[in-house]
XYZ file of C-alpha atoms in Angstrom:
784
model
C -41.622 8.217 41.604
C -44.318 7.461 39.081
C -48.186 7.557 39.201
C -50.216 5.099 41.275
C -50.582 1.560 40.561
C -46.854 1.921 38.754
C -44.852 2.358 41.601
C -41.168 2.558 41.372
C -39.023 0.971 43.741
C -35.840 2.814 43.067
C -37.575 6.177 43.487
C -39.402 4.755 46.819
C -35.731 3.424 47.734
C -34.407 7.038 47.600
C -37.279 8.705 49.375
C -36.772 6.336 52.283
C -33.008 7.165 52.151
C -33.723 10.788 52.365
C -35.494 9.938 55.822
C -32.803 7.771 57.060
C -29.941 10.538 56.629
C -32.551 13.150 58.011
C -32.913 10.894 61.144
C -29.456 10.099 61.290
C -28.622 14.050 61.581
C -31.272 14.521 64.127
C -29.347 11.846 66.307
C -26.088 13.338 65.930
C -24.527 15.273 68.493
C -21.600 16.629 66.009
C -23.761 17.964 63.194
C -26.532 20.579 64.067
C -26.920 19.793 67.719
C -29.675 20.733 69.316
C -31.574 21.327 65.960
C -34.283 18.931 64.365
C -34.234 18.924 60.513
C -37.909 18.335 58.838
C -38.933 17.308 55.684
C -41.993 17.045 53.439
C -41.968 14.644 50.306
C -44.020 15.025 47.363
C -44.401 12.400 44.857
C -44.163 13.962 41.111
C -45.749 11.158 39.737
C -42.949 11.619 36.530
C -44.810 14.346 35.346
C -43.170 17.919 34.683
C -46.262 19.685 35.585
C -46.814 17.748 38.863
C -43.148 18.744 39.833
C -43.630 22.321 39.233
C -46.456 22.235 41.518
C -44.681 20.183 43.726
C -42.248 22.917 43.910
C -44.600 25.532 44.423
C -46.147 23.864 47.651
C -42.474 23.366 49.075
C -42.092 27.259 48.456
C -45.437 28.170 49.640
C -47.471 25.393 51.718
C -50.547 24.680 51.125
C -53.096 26.938 52.127
C -57.008 27.088 51.511
C -57.061 30.866 51.439
C -54.684 33.711 50.590
C -54.516 36.884 52.938
C -52.069 39.936 53.076
C -49.619 38.054 55.088
C -49.370 35.039 52.467
C -46.513 37.137 50.214
C -44.382 38.472 53.461
C -43.911 34.606 54.976
C -40.638 33.173 54.497
C -40.489 30.292 52.071
C -41.738 27.374 53.723
C -38.652 25.112 53.261
C -34.779 26.002 53.342
C -33.538 23.844 50.513
C -35.093 21.022 48.210
C -33.878 17.704 47.534
C -34.596 16.326 43.866
C -36.007 15.569 41.679
C -34.531 12.559 39.969
C -34.961 13.553 36.368
C -33.142 16.311 34.320
C -36.322 17.432 32.825
C -38.324 17.822 36.014
C -35.258 19.524 37.713
C -34.904 22.181 35.171
C -38.612 22.702 35.955
C -38.163 22.994 39.810
C -34.981 25.025 39.431
C -36.182 27.560 36.994
C -39.243 27.897 39.650
C -37.168 28.221 42.658
C -34.173 29.897 41.347
C -35.783 33.599 41.471
C -36.550 32.908 45.079
C -32.870 31.976 46.071
C -33.889 28.486 47.113
C -31.225 25.858 46.777
C -32.350 22.902 44.918
C -29.615 19.754 45.336
C -30.353 17.064 43.032
C -29.180 13.529 43.430
C -30.066 12.284 39.924
C -30.192 15.233 37.608
C -27.350 15.000 35.284
C -27.953 17.043 31.930
C -25.374 19.253 31.535
C -27.646 21.980 30.909
C -28.120 22.666 34.592
C -24.405 23.986 34.780
C -25.525 27.295 33.406
C -25.497 29.353 36.260
C -27.462 32.226 34.522
C -30.249 30.003 34.338
C -30.113 28.131 37.416
C -28.276 30.553 40.025
C -29.410 27.955 43.116
C -28.973 24.504 41.594
C -26.440 21.922 42.963
C -25.930 18.335 42.463
C -24.255 15.301 44.367
C -23.922 13.318 40.890
C -21.452 14.402 38.056
C -22.771 16.275 35.215
C -23.673 14.553 31.630
C -20.639 16.582 30.193
C -18.170 14.112 31.834
C -19.956 11.126 31.134
C -20.332 11.984 27.667
C -16.753 12.489 27.614
C -16.201 9.392 29.404
C -18.444 7.798 26.989
C -16.856 9.058 23.813
C -13.114 8.082 25.077
C -14.407 4.803 26.138
C -15.719 4.376 22.311
C -12.432 5.271 21.032
C -10.543 2.857 23.591
C -11.990 0.163 21.981
C -11.980 1.254 18.628
C -15.339 1.717 17.570
C -15.663 4.502 14.901
C -18.928 3.488 13.417
C -21.897 3.639 16.312
C -25.478 4.150 16.488
C -26.965 6.108 19.628
C -30.382 5.787 21.298
C -31.517 8.761 23.592
C -34.290 9.864 25.638
C -36.610 12.511 23.650
C -36.199 14.739 26.660
C -33.489 16.832 28.316
C -31.271 14.356 29.761
C -31.256 12.236 26.585
C -30.878 15.211 23.923
C -28.282 17.409 25.743
C -25.975 14.017 26.807
C -26.043 12.608 23.569
C -25.292 16.024 21.650
C -22.328 16.404 24.287
C -21.308 12.631 23.002
C -21.775 13.190 19.362
C -19.733 16.615 19.750
C -16.768 14.997 21.796
C -17.053 11.857 19.511
C -16.425 13.710 16.247
C -13.209 15.362 17.636
C -11.982 11.555 18.279
C -12.687 10.752 15.000
C -15.988 8.558 15.759
C -18.879 8.687 13.107
C -22.601 8.384 14.222
C -24.637 6.198 11.806
C -27.812 7.018 13.186
C -29.372 8.633 16.086
C -32.650 7.613 17.410
C -34.836 9.350 20.483
C -37.400 7.255 22.241
C -39.816 8.025 25.258
C -41.906 5.609 27.225
C -45.155 7.333 25.884
C -44.275 6.356 22.496
C -46.852 4.140 20.311
C -45.388 0.607 19.678
C -45.362 1.507 15.953
C -43.139 4.415 16.763
C -40.585 2.236 18.638
C -40.728 -0.511 15.629
C -39.376 2.123 13.668
C -36.751 2.821 15.862
C -35.780 -1.097 15.819
C -36.098 -1.206 12.284
C -33.346 1.660 11.742
C -31.266 -0.484 14.043
C -31.449 -3.591 12.345
C -30.590 -2.260 9.152
C -28.117 -0.352 10.193
C -23.946 -1.723 9.672
C -22.962 -0.302 13.151
C -22.534 -3.081 15.860
C -22.543 -0.681 18.722
C -25.373 0.961 20.006
C -24.850 4.107 22.538
C -27.893 4.373 24.842
C -28.203 7.447 26.554
C -31.641 6.532 28.030
C -33.379 6.839 31.273
C -34.310 3.907 33.147
C -38.129 4.348 32.684
C -37.887 5.099 28.741
C -35.479 2.102 28.163
C -37.685 -0.654 29.764
C -40.246 -0.735 27.341
C -37.923 -0.228 24.276
C -35.824 -3.288 25.913
C -38.746 -5.434 25.932
C -39.729 -4.886 22.149
C -36.180 -5.678 21.236
C -36.578 -9.082 23.277
C -39.687 -9.577 21.181
C -37.765 -9.083 17.971
C -34.912 -11.109 18.923
C -32.388 -8.763 17.816
C -29.277 -10.106 19.010
C -25.505 -9.570 18.637
C -25.165 -5.793 19.594
C -22.872 -4.322 21.750
C -24.668 -1.988 24.175
C -22.756 0.872 25.572
C -25.163 2.613 28.672
C -25.533 5.307 30.433
C -25.648 5.719 34.159
C -29.375 5.967 34.417
C -29.835 2.216 33.311
C -26.687 0.364 33.396
C -26.811 -0.298 36.966
C -30.394 -1.198 36.878
C -31.168 -4.343 39.018
C -34.851 -4.614 37.517
C -33.206 -4.891 33.803
C -30.285 -7.303 34.857
C -32.272 -9.664 36.638
C -35.027 -9.828 33.903
C -33.799 -13.274 32.090
C -35.510 -12.405 28.763
C -33.203 -9.309 28.623
C -29.843 -11.550 28.414
C -29.116 -10.360 24.955
C -27.824 -7.188 27.000
C -24.825 -9.347 28.036
C -21.578 -7.714 27.537
C -23.321 -4.180 27.822
C -20.744 -1.591 29.297
C -20.966 1.539 30.498
C -20.020 4.136 33.232
C -21.895 4.619 36.563
C -21.838 6.390 39.652
C -19.241 5.281 42.332
C -20.572 3.064 44.546
C -21.036 3.268 48.313
C -21.782 1.444 51.123
C -24.072 3.099 53.901
C -24.074 1.212 57.076
C -27.483 0.686 58.691
C -29.590 1.616 55.601
C -30.957 -1.789 55.331
C -31.755 -2.298 58.726
C -33.663 0.905 58.123
C -35.161 0.104 54.888
C -36.543 -3.226 56.462
C -38.240 -1.475 59.156
C -40.656 0.419 57.083
C -44.600 -0.824 57.813
C -47.823 0.471 56.662
C -49.305 0.092 60.418
C -46.487 2.585 61.896
C -47.915 5.512 59.438
C -51.495 4.641 58.972
C -52.191 7.673 57.106
C -49.305 7.326 54.813
C -51.260 6.041 51.446
C -47.860 5.759 49.409
C -46.569 3.325 52.080
C -49.773 1.312 51.819
C -49.311 0.899 47.991
C -45.217 0.304 48.348
C -46.757 -2.712 50.548
C -49.276 -3.975 48.406
C -46.446 -3.575 45.171
C -43.786 -5.711 46.874
C -45.976 -8.586 48.125
C -48.793 -8.616 45.631
C -51.519 -8.178 48.151
C -54.216 -5.772 49.052
C -55.353 -4.148 52.136
C -58.968 -4.132 50.352
C -60.723 -7.077 49.970
C -61.626 -6.450 46.516
C -63.049 -10.159 45.835
C -61.256 -10.643 42.712
C -58.719 -13.197 43.953
C -56.090 -10.713 45.062
C -54.134 -11.725 48.305
C -55.231 -9.993 51.105
C -52.431 -7.939 52.913
C -52.427 -8.932 56.644
C -49.482 -6.605 57.744
C -47.521 -9.755 59.198
C -45.548 -9.871 56.030
C -41.923 -9.417 56.586
C -39.329 -7.004 54.120
C -36.447 -8.906 55.435
C -37.887 -11.753 53.583
C -37.596 -9.954 50.172
C -34.973 -9.858 47.613
C -35.637 -6.747 45.419
C -34.515 -3.651 43.932
C -35.590 -1.874 47.179
C -33.776 -4.183 50.011
C -30.829 -4.834 48.008
C -28.164 -2.297 48.894
C -25.049 -3.827 47.189
C -25.548 -1.073 44.686
C -26.052 2.100 46.265
C -24.579 4.234 43.719
C -27.371 6.728 43.320
C -28.886 6.227 46.908
C -25.645 7.364 48.319
C -26.122 10.530 46.503
C -29.340 11.286 48.170
C -27.707 10.810 51.230
C -24.875 13.192 50.576
C -27.428 15.824 49.275
C -29.020 15.763 52.548
C -25.716 15.858 54.306
C -24.822 18.783 51.795
C -27.832 21.010 53.308
C -26.985 20.037 56.809
C -23.567 20.747 56.778
C -24.376 24.285 55.283
C -26.949 24.967 57.610
C -24.517 23.877 60.625
C -21.813 26.616 59.669
C -24.606 28.945 59.162
C -25.818 28.491 62.363
C -22.220 28.344 64.032
C -21.527 31.751 62.264
C -24.597 33.363 63.678
C -24.205 31.965 67.148
C -20.718 33.705 67.118
C -22.010 36.920 66.101
C -22.552 39.610 69.242
C -25.821 40.746 67.818
C -28.114 38.658 66.185
C -30.711 40.333 64.602
C -33.967 38.705 62.815
C -32.154 39.254 59.615
C -29.201 36.946 60.504
C -31.511 33.608 61.231
C -31.372 31.027 58.843
C -33.011 32.109 55.329
C -32.803 29.983 51.854
C -30.598 32.755 50.496
C -28.170 32.714 53.579
C -28.128 28.714 52.985
C -27.651 29.295 49.455
C -24.335 31.293 50.290
C -23.232 29.022 52.720
C -23.868 25.753 50.227
C -21.969 27.093 47.474
C -18.927 26.532 50.094
C -19.406 23.938 51.645
C -16.664 20.920 52.166
C -16.986 17.856 53.976
C -16.129 13.996 53.953
C -19.255 11.465 54.446
C -19.034 8.220 56.157
C -18.472 6.572 52.536
C -15.127 8.374 52.679
C -16.339 10.511 49.730
C -15.051 14.184 49.511
C -18.224 16.500 48.922
C -17.465 20.169 47.186
C -19.511 21.818 44.771
C -17.461 24.182 42.091
C -18.531 27.307 40.385
C -21.080 25.656 38.303
C -22.594 23.597 41.326
C -21.175 20.553 40.194
C -19.146 17.897 41.965
C -16.040 15.961 41.036
C -16.493 13.432 38.177
C -15.515 9.631 39.246
C -17.156 6.917 37.270
C -16.754 2.996 37.609
C -16.773 1.112 34.277
C -19.401 -1.758 34.744
C -19.776 -4.717 32.569
C -22.565 -7.304 32.584
C -21.581 -10.577 32.712
C -23.830 -13.481 32.926
C -24.393 -15.015 36.499
C -25.250 -18.733 37.321
C -28.923 -18.078 37.379
C -29.170 -16.838 34.125
C -29.655 -13.141 35.375
C -26.639 -10.520 34.602
C -24.435 -9.134 37.382
C -22.509 -6.112 37.393
C -18.546 -6.365 37.170
C -16.364 -3.268 37.732
C -13.669 -3.573 34.869
C -12.096 -0.075 35.034
C -12.418 3.627 36.282
C -12.669 7.044 35.476
C -11.716 10.076 37.204
C -11.413 13.585 35.687
C -9.234 14.612 38.196
C -6.295 12.627 36.689
C -4.124 13.589 33.894
C -5.831 13.148 30.398
C -3.431 10.103 29.637
C -4.881 8.378 32.764
C -8.501 9.618 32.707
C -9.867 6.209 31.610
C -8.407 2.862 33.019
C -9.782 -0.286 31.514
C -9.102 -4.022 32.778
C -10.028 -5.411 29.507
C -8.814 -9.319 30.165
C -11.565 -9.448 32.451
C -14.575 -8.108 30.294
C -17.272 -10.068 28.460
C -18.903 -9.036 25.158
C -22.254 -9.084 23.226
C -23.151 -12.993 23.094
C -20.575 -13.794 25.986
C -17.827 -13.429 23.551
C -14.678 -12.648 24.663
C -13.090 -10.889 21.841
C -13.753 -7.264 21.505
C -16.082 -6.580 18.671
C -15.561 -4.514 15.330
C -17.592 -1.790 14.651
C -16.360 0.412 11.679
C -17.725 1.765 8.642
C -14.369 0.754 6.688
C -11.545 -1.663 7.532
C -8.583 -0.005 8.851
C -6.101 1.137 6.149
C -2.544 -0.548 6.436
C 0.800 1.377 6.255
C 1.525 2.329 2.713
C -2.087 3.558 2.066
C -4.247 6.714 2.771
C -8.027 7.038 3.755
C -9.924 8.961 0.888
C -13.453 9.908 2.046
C -16.315 8.320 0.527
C -18.227 10.569 -1.611
C -21.538 11.834 0.562
C -20.613 9.744 3.334
C -19.114 10.450 7.080
C -15.328 10.796 7.525
C -15.117 7.069 9.001
C -16.433 5.491 5.554
C -13.308 5.871 3.099
C -11.482 3.704 0.679
C -7.635 3.013 0.967
C -5.695 4.366 -1.895
C -2.039 3.194 -2.093
C 0.525 5.876 -1.616
C 1.767 7.233 -5.191
C 5.388 6.754 -5.791
C 7.927 8.508 -3.750
C 5.404 8.774 -0.573
C 4.493 6.548 2.183
C 2.500 6.187 5.183
C 3.797 4.527 8.173
C 1.001 4.340 10.426
C -2.425 2.399 10.537
C -5.556 4.314 9.071
C -2.862 7.710 7.896
C -5.150 10.540 6.259
C -2.317 11.445 4.109
C 0.858 10.182 2.668
C 3.838 11.989 3.082
C 6.628 12.756 0.639
C 10.174 11.306 1.108
C 12.986 13.359 1.414
C 15.085 14.344 -1.678
C 17.518 11.349 -1.272
C 15.055 8.723 -0.314
C 12.017 6.849 -2.418
C 9.145 4.788 -1.317
C 9.819 1.054 -0.914
C 7.668 -1.333 -2.760
C 5.120 -1.445 0.238
C 4.922 2.425 0.622
C 5.545 2.132 4.309
C 9.282 3.217 4.530
C 11.637 5.713 2.921
C 14.569 4.097 1.538
C 17.783 5.324 -0.026
C 17.313 6.065 -3.969
C 19.257 3.856 -6.058
C 22.338 5.628 -7.128
C 22.999 5.443 -10.906
C 26.145 5.876 -12.809
C 28.127 4.134 -15.325
C 29.790 1.577 -13.510
C 32.629 -1.111 -14.510
C 30.037 -3.913 -13.840
C 27.138 -3.253 -15.624
C 27.135 -4.911 -19.313
C 27.400 -1.325 -20.927
C 30.167 -0.366 -18.995
C 32.012 -3.879 -19.870
C 31.286 -3.677 -23.432
C 32.897 -0.196 -23.626
C 35.685 -1.003 -21.499
C 36.372 -4.159 -23.734
C 36.099 -1.878 -26.793
C 38.458 0.851 -25.376
C 41.189 -2.419 -24.762
C 40.376 -3.268 -28.149
C 41.527 0.093 -29.817
C 44.364 0.408 -27.467
C 45.637 -3.072 -28.305
C 45.143 -2.321 -32.048
C 46.967 1.154 -31.738
C 49.637 -0.645 -29.951
C 49.817 -3.528 -32.540
C 50.003 -0.880 -35.302
C 52.577 1.118 -33.476
C 54.592 -1.757 -33.142
C 54.463 -2.921 -36.748
C 55.083 0.799 -37.889
C 58.135 0.863 -35.503
C 59.832 -2.477 -36.959
C 59.109 -1.229 -40.074
C 59.817 2.630 -39.465
C 62.836 2.638 -42.272
C 60.732 1.440 -45.010
C 59.075 3.942 -47.643
C 55.817 3.882 -46.483
C 56.550 4.647 -43.031
C 59.070 7.158 -43.872
C 56.746 9.075 -46.295
C 54.688 11.923 -44.741
C 56.689 12.375 -41.824
C 57.065 9.166 -39.736
C 57.429 11.530 -36.489
C 54.007 12.882 -36.661
C 52.555 9.224 -37.422
C 54.022 8.022 -34.136
C 52.665 10.931 -32.461
C 49.286 10.403 -33.671
C 49.384 6.856 -32.732
C 50.345 8.004 -29.247
C 47.357 10.273 -28.854
C 45.154 7.810 -30.091
C 46.282 5.496 -27.489
C 45.650 8.075 -24.828
C 42.187 8.754 -26.376
C 41.510 5.314 -25.816
C 42.630 5.250 -22.169
C 40.929 8.504 -21.558
C 37.472 6.722 -22.029
C 37.862 4.490 -19.233
C 38.391 7.641 -16.821
C 34.342 8.303 -17.921
C 33.460 4.822 -16.347
C 33.217 4.269 -12.457
C 31.793 6.243 -9.848
C 32.038 10.378 -10.156
C 34.603 11.702 -7.797
C 36.206 15.328 -7.668
C 39.204 13.957 -9.344
C 37.653 11.703 -11.891
C 35.690 14.597 -13.050
C 38.270 17.326 -13.341
C 40.971 14.434 -15.145
C 38.221 12.941 -17.473
C 37.048 16.045 -19.413
C 40.427 17.712 -19.138
C 42.444 14.519 -20.660
C 39.734 14.383 -23.306
C 39.899 17.827 -24.514
C 43.980 17.806 -24.398
C 44.421 14.226 -25.913
C 41.819 15.087 -28.729
C 43.548 18.359 -29.836
C 46.839 16.529 -29.402
C 45.356 14.000 -32.188
C 43.630 16.702 -34.529
C 46.975 18.917 -34.356
C 49.063 15.560 -35.691
C 46.416 15.075 -38.044
C 46.463 18.756 -38.916
C 50.009 18.449 -39.641
C 50.172 15.503 -41.867
C 47.464 17.432 -43.857
C 49.719 20.656 -44.265
C 52.787 18.047 -44.930
C 50.847 16.666 -47.867
C 49.847 19.765 -49.025
C 53.297 21.316 -48.873
C 54.859 18.265 -50.383
C 52.819 19.020 -53.472
C 53.776 22.597 -53.232
C 57.349 21.681 -53.101
C 57.106 19.449 -56.168
C 56.446 22.780 -58.016
C 59.101 24.423 -60.290
C 61.171 27.280 -58.103
C 58.824 26.267 -55.049
C 61.031 26.609 -51.585
C 57.769 26.035 -49.415
C 59.035 22.747 -47.737
C 61.551 24.906 -45.542
C 58.693 26.960 -44.009
C 57.106 23.450 -42.789
C 59.917 21.461 -42.072
C 60.035 18.898 -39.157
C 60.962 21.855 -36.691
C 57.705 23.527 -37.340
C 55.471 20.601 -37.658
C 56.576 19.955 -33.884
C 56.192 23.732 -32.947
C 52.411 23.798 -34.612
C 51.549 20.554 -32.554
C 52.804 21.751 -29.205
C 51.258 25.534 -29.950
C 47.857 24.296 -31.083
C 48.010 21.556 -27.765
C 49.098 24.450 -25.319
C 45.905 26.652 -26.484
C 43.781 23.690 -25.376
C 45.980 23.035 -22.330
C 45.309 27.111 -21.189
C 41.605 26.675 -21.849
C 41.482 23.314 -19.307
C 43.758 25.477 -16.757
C 41.379 28.251 -16.985
C 38.320 26.142 -16.795
C 39.782 24.093 -13.690
C 40.972 27.336 -11.893
C 37.472 29.303 -12.457
C 34.980 26.493 -11.979
C 36.101 23.072 -12.280
C 33.769 20.013 -13.096
C 32.736 18.369 -9.821
C 30.339 15.234 -8.583
C 26.784 16.093 -8.699
C 23.537 14.157 -7.483
C 20.998 14.850 -10.431
C 17.622 14.455 -8.598
C 15.509 16.158 -11.343
C 15.512 13.712 -14.108
C 13.909 10.753 -12.486
C 12.020 11.090 -9.046
C 12.900 7.429 -8.109
C 16.628 7.158 -8.451
C 19.619 9.596 -8.106
C 21.937 10.041 -11.124
C 25.403 10.225 -10.077
C 26.966 12.561 -12.970
C 30.245 14.886 -13.395
C 28.790 18.564 -13.439
C 30.648 20.346 -16.163
C 31.113 23.402 -13.559
C 31.391 26.097 -15.867
C 29.403 25.452 -19.268
C 31.676 28.446 -21.116
C 34.947 26.006 -20.158
C 32.928 22.988 -21.351
C 31.935 24.266 -24.717
C 35.046 26.470 -25.179
C 36.974 22.971 -24.962
C 34.475 20.949 -27.334
C 34.676 24.119 -29.746
C 38.273 24.431 -29.667
C 38.036 20.533 -30.756
C 35.546 21.101 -33.597
C 37.012 23.961 -34.916
C 40.564 22.073 -35.524
C 38.544 19.518 -36.896
C 36.549 21.557 -39.384
C 39.851 23.245 -40.526
C 41.597 19.937 -40.419
C 38.870 18.470 -42.827
C 38.615 21.243 -44.887
C 42.395 21.239 -45.773
C 42.325 17.607 -46.287
C 39.235 18.197 -48.831
C 41.248 20.732 -50.822
C 43.885 18.031 -50.880
C 42.298 14.959 -51.837
C 42.746 15.073 -55.484
C 46.434 15.595 -55.389
C 48.591 13.091 -56.922
C 49.751 10.754 -53.982
C 50.173 7.192 -54.441
C 48.827 6.005 -50.980
C 45.812 8.629 -51.114
C 46.892 9.913 -47.728
C 44.518 13.041 -48.297
C 41.555 10.986 -49.152
C 42.038 8.881 -46.011
C 42.518 11.877 -43.870
C 39.252 13.319 -45.202
C 37.703 10.104 -44.925
C 38.487 10.146 -41.349
C 37.889 13.810 -40.436
C 34.456 13.134 -42.069
C 33.695 10.504 -39.705
C 35.263 12.621 -36.742
C 33.094 15.650 -37.581
C 30.006 13.368 -38.148
C 30.237 11.551 -34.717
C 30.591 14.798 -32.844
C 28.312 16.658 -34.606
C 25.812 13.621 -33.778
C 27.081 13.811 -30.028
C 25.919 17.029 -29.437
C 22.136 16.520 -29.114
C 22.457 13.151 -28.077
C 24.722 14.049 -25.172
C 22.097 16.926 -24.071
C 18.933 14.893 -24.547
C 20.400 11.300 -23.094
C 19.473 11.030 -19.292
C 22.161 9.508 -16.690
C 24.370 6.956 -17.272
C 23.573 6.907 -21.221
C 24.943 10.837 -21.513
C 28.296 9.336 -20.208
C 27.853 6.252 -22.553
C 27.624 8.378 -25.810
C 30.437 10.814 -24.896
C 32.492 7.288 -24.590
C 31.051 6.181 -27.832
C 31.791 9.246 -29.512
C 35.201 9.211 -28.436
C 35.891 5.558 -29.629
C 34.337 5.880 -32.638
C 36.360 8.869 -33.545
C 39.242 7.204 -32.544
C 38.667 4.140 -34.516
C 37.891 6.370 -37.415
C 41.140 8.208 -37.180
C 42.782 4.938 -36.760
C 41.513 2.673 -39.557
C 41.234 5.566 -42.087
C 44.718 6.810 -41.880
C 46.913 3.632 -40.412
C 44.751 0.824 -41.813
C 45.650 0.999 -45.521
C 49.366 1.358 -44.551
C 49.366 -1.526 -42.294
C 47.736 -3.589 -44.951
C 50.434 -2.741 -47.005
C 53.268 -3.752 -44.640
C 52.076 -6.885 -43.897
C 50.311 -8.279 -46.825
C 51.407 -5.995 -49.750
C 55.259 -5.708 -49.037
C 56.145 -5.550 -52.700
C 54.193 -2.240 -52.884
C 56.319 -0.951 -50.100
C 59.100 0.632 -52.189
C 60.268 3.690 -52.963
C 59.765 3.310 -57.016
C 56.112 2.434 -56.075
C 55.640 5.318 -53.747
C 57.179 7.610 -57.259
C 54.703 5.802 -59.260
C 57.119 3.956 -61.180
C 56.372 0.387 -61.968
């Protein structure tokens, strides 16, 4: 209780509950039969020093003088119930601990008191603040509040409670914007500074780990400053305070939520409480003060206008915190504390009675009571099972209380959930959110975050110099996604996947290859068919005029073979278009290599024929017999066979195969034909190049030989185009990405094929169709 003149009805109620429990035990025939419990109650007046003095008095008793036997006397009491506050209890437990006197507290919740080395004889019937702090952190997390402020009492209760809350909150990703400490003795200026911090803060949730006596003056100041709109989260010390709830000017606490010790019903307690009367105990000055407080009267006629107490007043007519037994959350813990000591004494006395030899040392002593109270287990009439763990703590179970407006304008407590530490972690906290009311009587859960949630597709980037709850939302980079709200990181998609436009899902990468349906593929296909059509037209015209001098000159057989190979060249370009497969990859490279060697072999044969024809016109020359039609066919077959062998070896050792190239582009897959063996690929190209250079050199040497139709010059020019195209192709092939590599290859095939077709056959085609008069033997011989 507190100092005279400021009597605390709740603390007085606790004292009367203790007397009620003791008298109930003394009247019981089951518990401690034949034994009468005595008690002595001291008022600590809310002072730690007074608490220590009271503890010393309980140990030793008040004696006017000391004598030799004073120190050898047994302690004055066997156990102590209380005090209510954690700081006061720390002093008492530290004082009596070395003397093994059990201290059972009903309201000291500081987790520090669980330290068995410092407080070996301390027990409590109310859960440790460790569980309450953990429950409050989980409650804040449950409603998505990541940005909160805290207010605490500047004592062991508030400091340790909020320190544990902040530790657990940090693990849960909750940030503390500010942490303020208050105590009831703070001057108004100090409290105003704390209020200024709260007003300037951006967080809308305040966790108040404050003792009841410290909180009341602070709340009155908040009411004067008209600070509203805050969501209060309270500790058990004040969250079920009837005095606060019934004060209408404190209606800004509407929607407050917090954990309270589980409520209980004590039959007969109200009847006991209202029978208290100062005339029954005339020497009890505290009882007189209580009567004066509740009835606003005085037993002394002071002449100041104060009504004189007659003693005829009736407590049954009052409705206040003392007479109200609807909220016995803490009072029931006083009751169970008394019963815990009684059961320990009962077990101890029974064991002593059952012993055969009873000595003086076996009589109840504080040490023996301490030993028995550690193992005590019983169930009180409220249905609660009482036991103590190794730290002297009971099991933790809380009611989740929500402050909702009543019809008379006051606030009432609504049970909206429970917290039970004995349940699995996923069901520790159970909340009935639908029936909750929030700040300013809102039905919408308030939002209290430093930064808005980052949507999927973004990641959180902590703002420099600010808590982790304050962040910017950064869009994930290409190829990365985040598919959760408030993701701390973006995650790379697998190799074959890429991020979608919203960066919240990995989708299959676009597969790129040169297809017949795109413009480039269509254009190249058309060019191939045009080349095929032109080659067919020329072949048809040449076939119709195969007996004319211009066709028969310079070996018509090689000309038709060359036209056939050019047809294959135009056709093989089509194999490079479309989705690469195992067969298409092998086919496109080998057909290209073989058809082009066949083509160059024919051109080479025609070039040699021109050279041999000139040599044959020289006197005494018989060179043509070494390069007749048979030799020409053999040379073409032999040269082509070499390329066939190279291709067979290439396909046997390491053939081309379809390959997903993921290195060139990050966002798409290039589906291409890997050459397999680089040696095989470059051997095929190298052989074509060797024959082309040889053909070019021979044609260049024969360019000035007398020839009416300039066959050597046309071959030279065609091979010049051929070599230029393929020399240019090599760097373009190496540097072009994806389908452009294939397009460059097709372009080189078509360009070189068109070069050969136009340079070698166009002049003859022109003469056959448009200048038939020149298609004569005389003209071929150079005779007009």
